[in-house]
PDB file of C-alpha atoms in Angstrom:
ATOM      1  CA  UNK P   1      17.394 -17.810  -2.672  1.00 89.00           C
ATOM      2  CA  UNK P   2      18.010 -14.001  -2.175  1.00 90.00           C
ATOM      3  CA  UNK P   3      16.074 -12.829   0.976  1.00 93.00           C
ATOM      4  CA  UNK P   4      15.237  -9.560   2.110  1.00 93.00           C
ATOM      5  CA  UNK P   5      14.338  -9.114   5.752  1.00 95.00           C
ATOM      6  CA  UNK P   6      12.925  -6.416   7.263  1.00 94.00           C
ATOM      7  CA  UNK P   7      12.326  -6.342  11.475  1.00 93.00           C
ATOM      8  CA  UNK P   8       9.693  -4.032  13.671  1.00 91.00           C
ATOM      9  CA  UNK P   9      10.551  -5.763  16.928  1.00 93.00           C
ATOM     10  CA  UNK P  10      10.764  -4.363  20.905  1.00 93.00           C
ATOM     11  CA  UNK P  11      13.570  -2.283  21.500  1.00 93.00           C
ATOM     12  CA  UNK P  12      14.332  -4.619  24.142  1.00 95.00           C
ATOM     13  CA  UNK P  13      15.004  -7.360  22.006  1.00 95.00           C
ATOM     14  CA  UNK P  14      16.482  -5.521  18.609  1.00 95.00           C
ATOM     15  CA  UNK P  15      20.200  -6.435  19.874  1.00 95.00           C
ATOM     16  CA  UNK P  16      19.625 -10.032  20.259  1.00 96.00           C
ATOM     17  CA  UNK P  17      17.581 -10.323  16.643  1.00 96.00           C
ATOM     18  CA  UNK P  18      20.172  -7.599  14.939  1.00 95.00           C
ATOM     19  CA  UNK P  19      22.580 -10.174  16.344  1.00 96.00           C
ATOM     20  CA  UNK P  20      21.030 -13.171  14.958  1.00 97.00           C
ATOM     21  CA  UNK P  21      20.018 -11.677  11.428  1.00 97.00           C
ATOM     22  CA  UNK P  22      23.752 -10.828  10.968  1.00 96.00           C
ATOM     23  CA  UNK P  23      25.033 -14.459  11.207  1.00 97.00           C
ATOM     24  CA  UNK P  24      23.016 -14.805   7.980  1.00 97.00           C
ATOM     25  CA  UNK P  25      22.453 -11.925   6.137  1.00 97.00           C
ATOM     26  CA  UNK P  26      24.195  -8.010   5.548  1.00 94.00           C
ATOM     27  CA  UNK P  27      22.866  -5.345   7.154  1.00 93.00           C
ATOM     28  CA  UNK P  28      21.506  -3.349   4.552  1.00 89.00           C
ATOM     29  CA  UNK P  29      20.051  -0.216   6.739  1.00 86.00           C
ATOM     30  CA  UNK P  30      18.196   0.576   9.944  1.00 81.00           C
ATOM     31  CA  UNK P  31      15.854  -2.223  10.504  1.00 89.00           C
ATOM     32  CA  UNK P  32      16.935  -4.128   6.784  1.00 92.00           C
ATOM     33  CA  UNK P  33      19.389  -7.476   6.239  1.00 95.00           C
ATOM     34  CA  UNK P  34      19.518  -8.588   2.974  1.00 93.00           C
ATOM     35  CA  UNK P  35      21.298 -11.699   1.210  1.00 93.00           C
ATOM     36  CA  UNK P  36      22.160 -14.681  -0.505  1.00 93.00           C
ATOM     37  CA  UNK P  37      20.284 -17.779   1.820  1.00 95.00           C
ATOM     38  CA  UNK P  38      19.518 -22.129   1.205  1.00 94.00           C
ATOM     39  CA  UNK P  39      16.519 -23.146   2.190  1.00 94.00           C
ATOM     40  CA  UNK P  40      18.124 -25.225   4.949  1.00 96.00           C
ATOM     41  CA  UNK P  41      19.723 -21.662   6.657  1.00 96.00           C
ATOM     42  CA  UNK P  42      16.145 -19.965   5.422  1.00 96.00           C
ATOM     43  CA  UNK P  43      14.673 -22.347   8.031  1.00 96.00           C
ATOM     44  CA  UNK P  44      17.306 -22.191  10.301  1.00 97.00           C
ATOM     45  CA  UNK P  45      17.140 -18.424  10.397  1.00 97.00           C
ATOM     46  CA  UNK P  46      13.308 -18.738  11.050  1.00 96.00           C
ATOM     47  CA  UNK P  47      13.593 -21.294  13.579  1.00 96.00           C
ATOM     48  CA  UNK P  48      15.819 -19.237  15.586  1.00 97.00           C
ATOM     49  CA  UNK P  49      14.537 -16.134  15.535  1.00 96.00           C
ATOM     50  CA  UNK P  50      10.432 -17.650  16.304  1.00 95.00           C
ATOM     51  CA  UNK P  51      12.403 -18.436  19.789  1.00 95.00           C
ATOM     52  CA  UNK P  52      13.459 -14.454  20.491  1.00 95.00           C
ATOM     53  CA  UNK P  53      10.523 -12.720  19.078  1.00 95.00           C
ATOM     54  CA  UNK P  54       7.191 -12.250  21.179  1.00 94.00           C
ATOM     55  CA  UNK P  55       4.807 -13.052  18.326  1.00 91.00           C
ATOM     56  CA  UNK P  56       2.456 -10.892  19.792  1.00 92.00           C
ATOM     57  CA  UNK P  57       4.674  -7.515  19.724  1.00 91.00           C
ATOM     58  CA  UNK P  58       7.172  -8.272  17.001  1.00 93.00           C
ATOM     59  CA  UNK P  59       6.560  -8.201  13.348  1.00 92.00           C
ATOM     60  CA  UNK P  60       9.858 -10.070  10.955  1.00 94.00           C
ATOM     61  CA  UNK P  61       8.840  -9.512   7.302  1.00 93.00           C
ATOM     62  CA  UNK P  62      10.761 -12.022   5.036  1.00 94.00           C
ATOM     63  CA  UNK P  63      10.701 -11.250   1.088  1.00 92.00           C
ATOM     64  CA  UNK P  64      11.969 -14.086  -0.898  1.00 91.00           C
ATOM     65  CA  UNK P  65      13.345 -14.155  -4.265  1.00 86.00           C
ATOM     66  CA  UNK P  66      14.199 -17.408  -6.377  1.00 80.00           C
ATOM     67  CA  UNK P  67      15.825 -15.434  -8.875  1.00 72.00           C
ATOM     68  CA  UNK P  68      16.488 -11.733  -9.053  1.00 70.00           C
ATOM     69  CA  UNK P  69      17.168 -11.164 -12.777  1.00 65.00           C
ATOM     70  CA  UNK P  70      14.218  -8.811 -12.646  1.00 65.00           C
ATOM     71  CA  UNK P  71      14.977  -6.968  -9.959  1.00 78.00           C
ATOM     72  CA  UNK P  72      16.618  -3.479  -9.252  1.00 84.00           C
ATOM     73  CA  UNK P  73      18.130  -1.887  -6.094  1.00 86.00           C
ATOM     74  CA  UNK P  74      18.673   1.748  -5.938  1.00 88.00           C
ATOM     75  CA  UNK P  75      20.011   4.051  -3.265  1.00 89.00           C
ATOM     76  CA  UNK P  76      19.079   7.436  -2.596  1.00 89.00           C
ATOM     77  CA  UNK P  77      21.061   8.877   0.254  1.00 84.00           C
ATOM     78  CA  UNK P  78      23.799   7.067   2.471  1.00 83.00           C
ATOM     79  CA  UNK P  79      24.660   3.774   1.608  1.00 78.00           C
ATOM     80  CA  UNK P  80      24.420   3.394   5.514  1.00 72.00           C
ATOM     81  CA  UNK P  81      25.542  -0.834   5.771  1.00 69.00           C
ATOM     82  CA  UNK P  82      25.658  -4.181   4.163  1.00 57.00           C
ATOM     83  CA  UNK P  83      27.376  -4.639   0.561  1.00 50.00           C
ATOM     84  CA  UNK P  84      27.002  -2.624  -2.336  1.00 45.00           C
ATOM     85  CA  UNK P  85      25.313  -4.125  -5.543  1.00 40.00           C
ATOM     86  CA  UNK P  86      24.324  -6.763  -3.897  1.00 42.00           C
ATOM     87  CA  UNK P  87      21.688  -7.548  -6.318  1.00 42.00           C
TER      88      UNK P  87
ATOM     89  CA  UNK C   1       6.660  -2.506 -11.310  1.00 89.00           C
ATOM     90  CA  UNK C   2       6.251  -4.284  -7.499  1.00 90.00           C
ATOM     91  CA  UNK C   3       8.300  -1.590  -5.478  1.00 93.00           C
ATOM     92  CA  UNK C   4       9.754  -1.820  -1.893  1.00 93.00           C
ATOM     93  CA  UNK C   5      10.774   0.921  -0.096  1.00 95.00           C
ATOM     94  CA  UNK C   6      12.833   1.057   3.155  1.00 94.00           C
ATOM     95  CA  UNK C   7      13.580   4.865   4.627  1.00 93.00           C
ATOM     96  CA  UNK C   8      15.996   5.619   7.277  1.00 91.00           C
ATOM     97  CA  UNK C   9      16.206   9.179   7.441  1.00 93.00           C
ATOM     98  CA  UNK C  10      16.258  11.995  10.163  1.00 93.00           C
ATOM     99  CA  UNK C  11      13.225  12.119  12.725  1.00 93.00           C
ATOM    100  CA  UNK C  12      12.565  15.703  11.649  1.00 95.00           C
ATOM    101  CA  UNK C  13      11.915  14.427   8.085  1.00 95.00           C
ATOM    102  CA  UNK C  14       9.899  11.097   9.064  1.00 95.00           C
ATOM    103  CA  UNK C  15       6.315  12.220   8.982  1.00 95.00           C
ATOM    104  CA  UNK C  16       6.804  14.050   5.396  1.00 96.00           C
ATOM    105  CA  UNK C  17       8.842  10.944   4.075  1.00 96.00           C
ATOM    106  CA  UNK C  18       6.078   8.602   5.177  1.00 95.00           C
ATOM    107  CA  UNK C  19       2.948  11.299   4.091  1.00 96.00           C
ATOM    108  CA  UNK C  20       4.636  11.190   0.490  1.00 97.00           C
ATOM    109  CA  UNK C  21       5.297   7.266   0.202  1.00 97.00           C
ATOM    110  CA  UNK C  22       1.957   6.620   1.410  1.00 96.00           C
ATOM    111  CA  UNK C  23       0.589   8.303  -1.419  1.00 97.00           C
ATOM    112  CA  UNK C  24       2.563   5.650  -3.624  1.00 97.00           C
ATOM    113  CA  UNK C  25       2.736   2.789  -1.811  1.00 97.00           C
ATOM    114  CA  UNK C  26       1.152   0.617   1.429  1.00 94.00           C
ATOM    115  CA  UNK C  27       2.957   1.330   4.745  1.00 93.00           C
ATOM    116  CA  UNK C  28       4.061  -2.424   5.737  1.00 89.00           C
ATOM    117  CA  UNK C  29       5.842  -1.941   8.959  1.00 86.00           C
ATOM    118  CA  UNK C  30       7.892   1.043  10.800  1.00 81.00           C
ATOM    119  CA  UNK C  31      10.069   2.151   7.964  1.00 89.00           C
ATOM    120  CA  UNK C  32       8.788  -0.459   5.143  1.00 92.00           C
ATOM    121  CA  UNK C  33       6.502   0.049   2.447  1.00 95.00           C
ATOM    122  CA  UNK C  34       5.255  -1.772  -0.780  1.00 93.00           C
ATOM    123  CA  UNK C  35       3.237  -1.528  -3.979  1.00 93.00           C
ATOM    124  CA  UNK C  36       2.369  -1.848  -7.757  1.00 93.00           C
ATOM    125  CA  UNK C  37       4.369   1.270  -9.637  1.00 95.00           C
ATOM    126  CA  UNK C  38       4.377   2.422 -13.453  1.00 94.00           C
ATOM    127  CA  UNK C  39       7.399   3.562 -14.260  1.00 94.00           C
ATOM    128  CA  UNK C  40       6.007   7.088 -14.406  1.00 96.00           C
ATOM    129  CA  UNK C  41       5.089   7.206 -10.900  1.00 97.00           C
ATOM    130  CA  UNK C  42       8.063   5.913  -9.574  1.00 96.00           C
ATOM    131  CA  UNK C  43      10.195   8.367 -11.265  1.00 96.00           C
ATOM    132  CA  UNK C  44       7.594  10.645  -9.793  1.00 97.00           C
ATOM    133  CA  UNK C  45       7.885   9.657  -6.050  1.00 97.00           C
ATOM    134  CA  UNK C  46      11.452   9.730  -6.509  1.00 96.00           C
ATOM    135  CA  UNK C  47      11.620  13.137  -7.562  1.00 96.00           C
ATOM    136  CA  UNK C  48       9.901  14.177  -5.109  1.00 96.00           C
ATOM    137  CA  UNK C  49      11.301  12.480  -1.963  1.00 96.00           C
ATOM    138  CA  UNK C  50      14.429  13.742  -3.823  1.00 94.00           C
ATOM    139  CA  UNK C  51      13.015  16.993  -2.788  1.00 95.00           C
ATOM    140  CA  UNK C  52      12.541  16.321   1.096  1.00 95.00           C
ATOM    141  CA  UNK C  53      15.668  14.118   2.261  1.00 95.00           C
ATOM    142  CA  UNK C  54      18.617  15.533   3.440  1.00 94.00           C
ATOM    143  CA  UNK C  55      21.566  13.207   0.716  1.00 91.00           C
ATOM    144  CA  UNK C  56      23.619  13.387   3.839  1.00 92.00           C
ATOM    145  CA  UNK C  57      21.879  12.018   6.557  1.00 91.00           C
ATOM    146  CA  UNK C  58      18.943  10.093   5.292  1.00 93.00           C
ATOM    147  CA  UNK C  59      18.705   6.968   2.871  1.00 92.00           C
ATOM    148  CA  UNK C  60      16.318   5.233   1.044  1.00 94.00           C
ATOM    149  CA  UNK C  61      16.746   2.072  -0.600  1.00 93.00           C
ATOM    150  CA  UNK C  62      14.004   1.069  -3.379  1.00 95.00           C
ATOM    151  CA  UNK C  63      14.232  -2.693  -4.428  1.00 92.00           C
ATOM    152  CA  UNK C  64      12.541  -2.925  -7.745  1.00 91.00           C
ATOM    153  CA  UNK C  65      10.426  -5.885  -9.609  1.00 86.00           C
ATOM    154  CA  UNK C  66       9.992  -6.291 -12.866  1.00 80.00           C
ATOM    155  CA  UNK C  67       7.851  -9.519 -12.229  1.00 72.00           C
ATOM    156  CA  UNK C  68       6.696 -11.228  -8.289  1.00 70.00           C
ATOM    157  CA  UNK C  69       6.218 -14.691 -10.243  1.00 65.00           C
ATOM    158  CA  UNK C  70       9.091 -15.877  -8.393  1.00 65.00           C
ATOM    159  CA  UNK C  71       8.550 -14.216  -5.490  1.00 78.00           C
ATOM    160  CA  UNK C  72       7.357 -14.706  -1.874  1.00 84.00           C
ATOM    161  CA  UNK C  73       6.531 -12.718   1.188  1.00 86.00           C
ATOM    162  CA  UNK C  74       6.600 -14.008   4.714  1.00 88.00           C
ATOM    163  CA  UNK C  75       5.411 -13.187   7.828  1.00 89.00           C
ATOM    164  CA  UNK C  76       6.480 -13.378  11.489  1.00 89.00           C
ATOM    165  CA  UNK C  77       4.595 -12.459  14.256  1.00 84.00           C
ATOM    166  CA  UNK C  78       2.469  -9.182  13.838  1.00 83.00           C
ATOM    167  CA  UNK C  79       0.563  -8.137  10.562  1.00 78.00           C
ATOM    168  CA  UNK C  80       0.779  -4.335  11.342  1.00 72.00           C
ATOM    169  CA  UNK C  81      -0.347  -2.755   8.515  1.00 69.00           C
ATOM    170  CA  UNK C  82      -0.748  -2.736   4.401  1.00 56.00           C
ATOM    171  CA  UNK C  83      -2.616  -4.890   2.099  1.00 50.00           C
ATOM    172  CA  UNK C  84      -2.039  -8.610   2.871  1.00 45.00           C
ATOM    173  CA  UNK C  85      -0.671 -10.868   0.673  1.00 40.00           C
ATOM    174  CA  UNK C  86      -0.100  -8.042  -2.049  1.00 42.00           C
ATOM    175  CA  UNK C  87       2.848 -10.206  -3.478  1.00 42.00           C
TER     176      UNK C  87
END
């Protein structure tokens, strides 16, 4: 599935879930990874990052596509991370 | 269209950028915001943030739906703002 993730989390603990995110997705752009995931390393990722994050300060938003025929990505600006046309 | 919009642009410019997207779309979380588009008013909002960014220093990445059916939207930790369960 193609998942976009977006992160609002303590400044203390941004390097550790930056860190994380990266072993499974590209860093699209300030607070955005985006990419290509199984459901196994879907759960994985979510498993691991429910350990760093303090559920009551930190917000993870995960979109999740099953197919992305429909969709569109457009860039206005830098292209600041992360692959290009990656959808 | 089901639009999301991620902004990383200069501090100067981050009150304006939000003002204008919130006129579009539902603020989600810090830089992240989402929503139901025609065509016409996305062209519109992108015309007009067009108008406000600085194309060297700021970008903004719209990921656009033609259809949600397939889609799916996640949560971790903290609801902080927006509609819920708008996908």
């Amino acid at each position: 599935m193609f998942v976009i993730l977006v992160y609002d989390v303590n400044q203390s603990r941004v390097a550790k879930v930056l860190k994380l995110c990266r072993r499974y997705l590209y860093w699209v752009q300030n607070s955005v990874l985006e990419g290509e995931l199984t459901e196994a390393g879907y759960k994985k990722l979510k498993y691991e990052l429910s350990k760093i994050i303090n559920k009551d300060e930190d917000s993870v938003i995960f979109y999740t596509f099953r197919s992305t025929k429909y969709s569109n990505r457009e860039i206005m600006g830098l292209e600041k991370g992360g692959q290009e046309n990656i959808l």
